[in-house]
XYZ file of C-alpha atoms in Angstrom:
374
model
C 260.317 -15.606 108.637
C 259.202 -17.234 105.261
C 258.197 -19.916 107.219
C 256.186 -18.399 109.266
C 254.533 -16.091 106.359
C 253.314 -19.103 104.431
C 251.487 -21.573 107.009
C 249.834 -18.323 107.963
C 248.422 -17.480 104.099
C 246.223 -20.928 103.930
C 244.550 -20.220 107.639
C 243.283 -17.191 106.405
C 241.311 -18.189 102.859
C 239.068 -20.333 104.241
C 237.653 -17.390 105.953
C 235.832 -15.954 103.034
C 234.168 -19.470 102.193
C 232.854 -19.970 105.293
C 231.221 -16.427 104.866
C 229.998 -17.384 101.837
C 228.862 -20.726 102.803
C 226.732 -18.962 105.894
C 225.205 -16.030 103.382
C 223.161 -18.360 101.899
C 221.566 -19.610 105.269
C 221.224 -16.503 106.374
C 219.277 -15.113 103.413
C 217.084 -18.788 103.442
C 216.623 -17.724 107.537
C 215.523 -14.026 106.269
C 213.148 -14.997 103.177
C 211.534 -17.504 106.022
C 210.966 -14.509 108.157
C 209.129 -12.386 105.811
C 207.156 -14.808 104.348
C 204.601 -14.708 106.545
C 204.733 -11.022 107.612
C 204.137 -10.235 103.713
C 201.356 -12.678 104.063
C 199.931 -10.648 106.884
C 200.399 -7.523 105.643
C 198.288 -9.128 102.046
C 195.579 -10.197 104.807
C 195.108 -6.683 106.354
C 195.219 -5.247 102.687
C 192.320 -7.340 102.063
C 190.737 -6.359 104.712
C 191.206 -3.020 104.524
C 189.732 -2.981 101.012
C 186.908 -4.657 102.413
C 186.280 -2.716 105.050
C 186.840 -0.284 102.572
C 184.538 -2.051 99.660
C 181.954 -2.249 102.739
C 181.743 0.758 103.828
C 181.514 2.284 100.149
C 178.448 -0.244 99.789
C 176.779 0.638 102.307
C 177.484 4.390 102.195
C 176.009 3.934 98.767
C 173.215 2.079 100.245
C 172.098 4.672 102.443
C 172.118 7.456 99.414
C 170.036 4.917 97.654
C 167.754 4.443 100.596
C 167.940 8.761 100.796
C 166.868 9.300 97.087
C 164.081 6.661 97.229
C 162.838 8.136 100.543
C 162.716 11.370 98.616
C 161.269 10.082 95.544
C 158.479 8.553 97.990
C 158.026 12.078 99.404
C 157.698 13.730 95.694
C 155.279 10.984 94.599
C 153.403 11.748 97.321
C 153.079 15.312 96.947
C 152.346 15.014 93.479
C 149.722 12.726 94.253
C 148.767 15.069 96.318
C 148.940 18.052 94.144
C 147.107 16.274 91.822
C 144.990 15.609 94.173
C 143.959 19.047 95.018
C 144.008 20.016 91.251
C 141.221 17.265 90.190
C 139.494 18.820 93.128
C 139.805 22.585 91.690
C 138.795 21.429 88.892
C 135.589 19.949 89.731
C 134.820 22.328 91.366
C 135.540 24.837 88.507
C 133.360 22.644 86.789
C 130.545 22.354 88.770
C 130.733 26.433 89.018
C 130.843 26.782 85.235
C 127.993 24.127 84.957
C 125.868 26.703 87.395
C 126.573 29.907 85.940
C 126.209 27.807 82.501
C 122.545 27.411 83.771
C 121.694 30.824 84.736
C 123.229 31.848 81.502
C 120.831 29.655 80.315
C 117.727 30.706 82.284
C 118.145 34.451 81.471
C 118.874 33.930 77.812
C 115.184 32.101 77.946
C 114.308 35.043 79.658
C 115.368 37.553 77.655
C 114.277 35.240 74.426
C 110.994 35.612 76.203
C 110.915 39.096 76.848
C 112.306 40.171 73.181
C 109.544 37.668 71.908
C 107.189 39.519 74.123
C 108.125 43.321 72.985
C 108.206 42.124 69.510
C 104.320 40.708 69.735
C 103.377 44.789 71.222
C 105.574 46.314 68.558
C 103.740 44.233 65.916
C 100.496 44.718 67.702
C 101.327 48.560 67.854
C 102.412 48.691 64.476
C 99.707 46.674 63.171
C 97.016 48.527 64.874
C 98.234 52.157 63.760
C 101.804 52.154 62.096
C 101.329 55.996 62.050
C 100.354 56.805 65.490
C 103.778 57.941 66.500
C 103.261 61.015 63.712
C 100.361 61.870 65.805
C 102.567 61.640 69.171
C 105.270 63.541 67.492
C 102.802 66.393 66.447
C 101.611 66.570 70.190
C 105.135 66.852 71.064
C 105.834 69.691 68.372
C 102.414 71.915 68.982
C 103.134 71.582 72.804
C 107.101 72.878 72.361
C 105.532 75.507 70.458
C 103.587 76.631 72.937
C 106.786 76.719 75.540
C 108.291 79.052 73.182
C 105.586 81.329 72.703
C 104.745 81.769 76.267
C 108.032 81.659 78.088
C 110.209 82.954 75.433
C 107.654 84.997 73.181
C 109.886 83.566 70.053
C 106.913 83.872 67.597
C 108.798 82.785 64.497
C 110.190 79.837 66.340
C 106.707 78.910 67.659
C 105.312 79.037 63.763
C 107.904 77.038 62.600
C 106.961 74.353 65.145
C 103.310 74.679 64.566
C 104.677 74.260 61.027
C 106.549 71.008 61.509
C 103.217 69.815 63.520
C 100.919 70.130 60.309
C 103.443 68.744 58.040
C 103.589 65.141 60.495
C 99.957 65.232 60.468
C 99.882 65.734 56.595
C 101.709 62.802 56.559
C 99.512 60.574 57.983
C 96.361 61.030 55.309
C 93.801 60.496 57.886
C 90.643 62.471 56.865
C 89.945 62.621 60.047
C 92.649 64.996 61.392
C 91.333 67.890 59.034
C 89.529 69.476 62.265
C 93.187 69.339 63.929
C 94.986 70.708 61.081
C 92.346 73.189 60.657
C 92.937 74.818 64.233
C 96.934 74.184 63.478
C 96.465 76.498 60.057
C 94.377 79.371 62.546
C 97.304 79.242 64.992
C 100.020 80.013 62.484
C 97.662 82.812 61.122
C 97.114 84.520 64.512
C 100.872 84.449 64.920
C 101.501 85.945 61.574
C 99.338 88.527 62.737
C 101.576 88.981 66.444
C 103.500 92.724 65.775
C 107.500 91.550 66.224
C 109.584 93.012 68.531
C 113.096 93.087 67.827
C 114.597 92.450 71.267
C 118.112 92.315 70.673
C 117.910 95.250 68.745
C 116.485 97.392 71.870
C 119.356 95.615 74.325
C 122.080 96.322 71.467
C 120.737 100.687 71.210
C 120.631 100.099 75.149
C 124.095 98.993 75.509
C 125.453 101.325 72.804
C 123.738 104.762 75.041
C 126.127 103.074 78.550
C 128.967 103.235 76.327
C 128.064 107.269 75.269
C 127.873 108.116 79.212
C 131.467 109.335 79.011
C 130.636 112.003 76.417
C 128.089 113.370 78.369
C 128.780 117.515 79.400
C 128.070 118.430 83.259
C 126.255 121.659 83.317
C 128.086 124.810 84.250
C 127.034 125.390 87.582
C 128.957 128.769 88.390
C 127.419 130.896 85.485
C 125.439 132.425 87.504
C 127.517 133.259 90.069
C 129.181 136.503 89.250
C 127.017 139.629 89.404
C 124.594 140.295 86.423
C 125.424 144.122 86.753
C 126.621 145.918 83.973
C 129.693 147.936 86.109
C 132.684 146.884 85.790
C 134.970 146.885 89.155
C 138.064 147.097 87.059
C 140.085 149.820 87.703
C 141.143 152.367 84.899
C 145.163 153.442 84.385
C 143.616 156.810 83.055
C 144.500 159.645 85.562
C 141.614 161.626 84.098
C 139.047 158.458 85.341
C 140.451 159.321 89.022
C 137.073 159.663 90.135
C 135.414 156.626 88.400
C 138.642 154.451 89.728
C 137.947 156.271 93.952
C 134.081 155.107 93.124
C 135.025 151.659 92.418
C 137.766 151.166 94.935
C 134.569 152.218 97.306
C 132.591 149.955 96.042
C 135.152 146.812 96.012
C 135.226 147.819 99.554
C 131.825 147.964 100.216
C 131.255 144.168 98.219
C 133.016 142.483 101.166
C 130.458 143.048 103.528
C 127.412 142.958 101.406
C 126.713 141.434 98.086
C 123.801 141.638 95.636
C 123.334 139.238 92.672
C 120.025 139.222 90.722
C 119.386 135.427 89.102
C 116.805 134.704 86.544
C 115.910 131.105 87.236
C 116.461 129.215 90.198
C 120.052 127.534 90.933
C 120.662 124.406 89.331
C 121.745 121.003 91.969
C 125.469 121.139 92.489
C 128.020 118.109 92.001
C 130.760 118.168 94.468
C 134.352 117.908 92.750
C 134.745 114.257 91.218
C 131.303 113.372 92.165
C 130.510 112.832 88.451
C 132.414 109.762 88.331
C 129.691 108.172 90.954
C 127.223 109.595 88.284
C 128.167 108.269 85.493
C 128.470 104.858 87.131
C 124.842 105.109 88.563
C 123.803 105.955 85.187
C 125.237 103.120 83.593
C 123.695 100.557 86.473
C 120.507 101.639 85.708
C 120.699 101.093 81.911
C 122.071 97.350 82.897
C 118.996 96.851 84.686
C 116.927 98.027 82.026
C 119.201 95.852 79.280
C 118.617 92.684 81.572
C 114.313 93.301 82.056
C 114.149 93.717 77.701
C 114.575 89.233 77.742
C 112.791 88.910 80.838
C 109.894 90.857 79.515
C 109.910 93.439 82.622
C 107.520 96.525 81.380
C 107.708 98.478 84.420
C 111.516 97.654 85.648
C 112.653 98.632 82.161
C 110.833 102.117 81.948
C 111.115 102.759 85.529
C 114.988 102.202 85.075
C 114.883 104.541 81.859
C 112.892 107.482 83.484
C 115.459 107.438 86.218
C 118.565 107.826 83.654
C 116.628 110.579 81.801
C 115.720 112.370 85.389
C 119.690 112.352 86.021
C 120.883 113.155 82.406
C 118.483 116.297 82.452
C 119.142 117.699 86.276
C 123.330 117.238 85.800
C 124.093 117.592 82.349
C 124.077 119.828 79.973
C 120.775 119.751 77.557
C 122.143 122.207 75.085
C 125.158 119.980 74.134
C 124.259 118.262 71.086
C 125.525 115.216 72.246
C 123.760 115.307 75.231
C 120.573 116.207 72.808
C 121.255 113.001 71.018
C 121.187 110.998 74.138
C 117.999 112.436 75.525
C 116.727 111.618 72.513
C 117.537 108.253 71.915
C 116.574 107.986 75.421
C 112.816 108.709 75.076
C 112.108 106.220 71.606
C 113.718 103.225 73.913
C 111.180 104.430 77.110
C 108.189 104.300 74.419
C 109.505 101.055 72.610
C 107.734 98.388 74.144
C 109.221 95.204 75.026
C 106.749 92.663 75.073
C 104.184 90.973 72.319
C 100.230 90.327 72.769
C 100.681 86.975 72.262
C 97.389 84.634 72.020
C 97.043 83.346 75.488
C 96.485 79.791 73.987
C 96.435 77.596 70.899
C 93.084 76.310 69.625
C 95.547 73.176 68.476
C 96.898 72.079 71.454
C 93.643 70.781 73.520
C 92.627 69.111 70.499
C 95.411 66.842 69.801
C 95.655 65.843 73.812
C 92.299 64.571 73.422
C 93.123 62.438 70.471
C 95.988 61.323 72.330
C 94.134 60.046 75.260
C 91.457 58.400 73.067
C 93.950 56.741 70.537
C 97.828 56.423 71.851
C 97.479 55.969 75.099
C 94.367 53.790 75.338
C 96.438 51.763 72.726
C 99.617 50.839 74.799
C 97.325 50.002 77.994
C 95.070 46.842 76.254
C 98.093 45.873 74.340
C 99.333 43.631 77.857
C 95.691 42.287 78.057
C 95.248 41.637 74.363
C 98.828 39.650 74.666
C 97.368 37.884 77.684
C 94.280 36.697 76.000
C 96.129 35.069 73.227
């Protein structure tokens, strides 16, 4: 059995060196193999990062070729742009240069024109510096003459005529003394025109529509009881039985006849309220009378007055004082007159129009030909 055991222990170490002896080969065999696979695999890595480095390139390529394509387009809208500006602008320019040029034309005109109405001022002023004090005494004696006639404002009208003498007193021209003469014999004959004092008559007009109210209506009925001296009363005295049986008879007897004596003949009755419609009609009539005083209406103004003291004297009651007072008042506003005897013209007035004709205007129309001929 030991026999056996240790043959048997040498046949099994060699075992392990041939393993080891055939690792070696094996591991030569294997690094062999994957030599060249790791030598593809480096090939295709190379490739692949070319491919890779390629397509990079030429993606960059293309955003290159993008952007310059674009920066082509810009360029050539800006040189387009500016294209269209240098073409505004011209013609900005050339529009500028034109209205530059009438600018230019009518300041010559205008230069011209000022020079023009600077050679008739000088002419003007160096023919008769003081002929506008002659126009502006025209223009005072005629205004004068407006107020006088259409407004009958006599002081107004002096003042005027005034103003007009002063202007030509300013001028020291013997010649005027003709003008100024007639001027002084206006402001005389005006002196001498009675005044009226208009608004005076319109304020004692207004003041007798506001003392309508106090007006009394005349008693009406006075007269219409019985002017006998019997009385109908009836006595309480049983001794006056028979005066008492008379006048019981006679109240009897007044209901189917009735006797009244009157004096004077009935005055106009008013039915009840009827005085308000008066009053009013009153007052209308003084309004129209107020409004004729500053239109200088004679005949509408007394007519209107006449008719107010017809009505005051046919409804009211003359014996009231105030009433009196009215009436009164009344017939001093239908004597007051209310217009002025005014001179119909002013000796002034044709006189300085014909000087006007013969010096101012005569003057302005050969000023254009005198300009000419120079």
């Amino acid at each position: 059995m030991t026999e056996q055991n240790t043959p048997s222990a040498p046949v099994e170490e060699p075992t392990p060196a041939v393993k080891s002896l055939q690792q070696p080969d094996a591991d030569h065999r294997k690094g062999k193999n994957t030599g060249p696979v790791l030598g593809a695999i480096a090939i295709v890595l190379v490739i692949a990062l070319g491919v890779g480095g390629y397509y990079h390139t030429h993606k960059q390529a293309q955003a290159l070729i993008a952007a310059n394509q674009a920066l082509v387009q810009q360029l050539s809208e800006l040189r387009q742009s500016q294209l269209q500006g240098k073409n505004a602008l011209e013609a900005l320019l050339q529009q500028q240069a034109k209205t530059l040029d009438a600018t230019d034309h009518e300041q010559t005109t205008l230069a011209r024109q000022l020079n023009e109405l600077q050679e008739k001022v000088s002419t003007i002023s160096g023919s008769d510096a003081k002929t506008w004090l002659l126009a502006q005494a025209d223009f005072l004696v005629k205004m004068a003459g407006r107020k006088l006639w259409n407004d009958q404002d006599v002081t107004t009208a002096a003042t005027l005529l005034k103003s007009a003498d002063a202007s030509l007193a300013e001028m020291n021209d013997p010649s005027l003394i003709d003008i100024r003469r007639a001027i002084t014999e206006d402001i005389g004959s005006l002196s001498a025109v009675a005044q009226v004092d208009f608004d005076g008559i319109i304020l004692k007009v207004n003041q007798l529509s506001n003392q309508v109210d106090n007006l009394r209506l005349a008693d009406n009925n006075k007269d219409e009881t019985p002017m006998d001296q019997d009385s109908s009363e009836l006595s309480s005295s049983l001794s006056e039985w028979r005066q008492n049986l008379t006048k019981s008879w006679h109240n009897f007897m007044a209901d189917f006849i009735t006797i009244r004596r009157r004096d004077s003949h009935a005055e106009p009755l008013l039915a009840p309220n009827q005085d308000i419609y008066l009053r009013e009609n009153i007052r209308s009539r003084l309004l129209v009378a107020a409004q004729a005083i500053p239109r200088h209406q004679n005949e509408v103004y007394k007519q209107s007055l006449e008719t107010v003291s017809t009505w005051v004297r046919a409804y009211f009651d003359t014996t009231d004082p105030a009433t009196k007072a009215f009436l009164d008042e009344l017939d001093n506003l239908i004597q007051q007159p209310i217009s002025m005897d005014v001179p119909q013209q002013l000796k002034s007035q044709p006189l300085l129009e014909k000087l006007m004709q013969s010096r101012v205007r005569n003057l302005l129309t050969q000023t254009p030909a005198t300009h000419q001929e120079g």
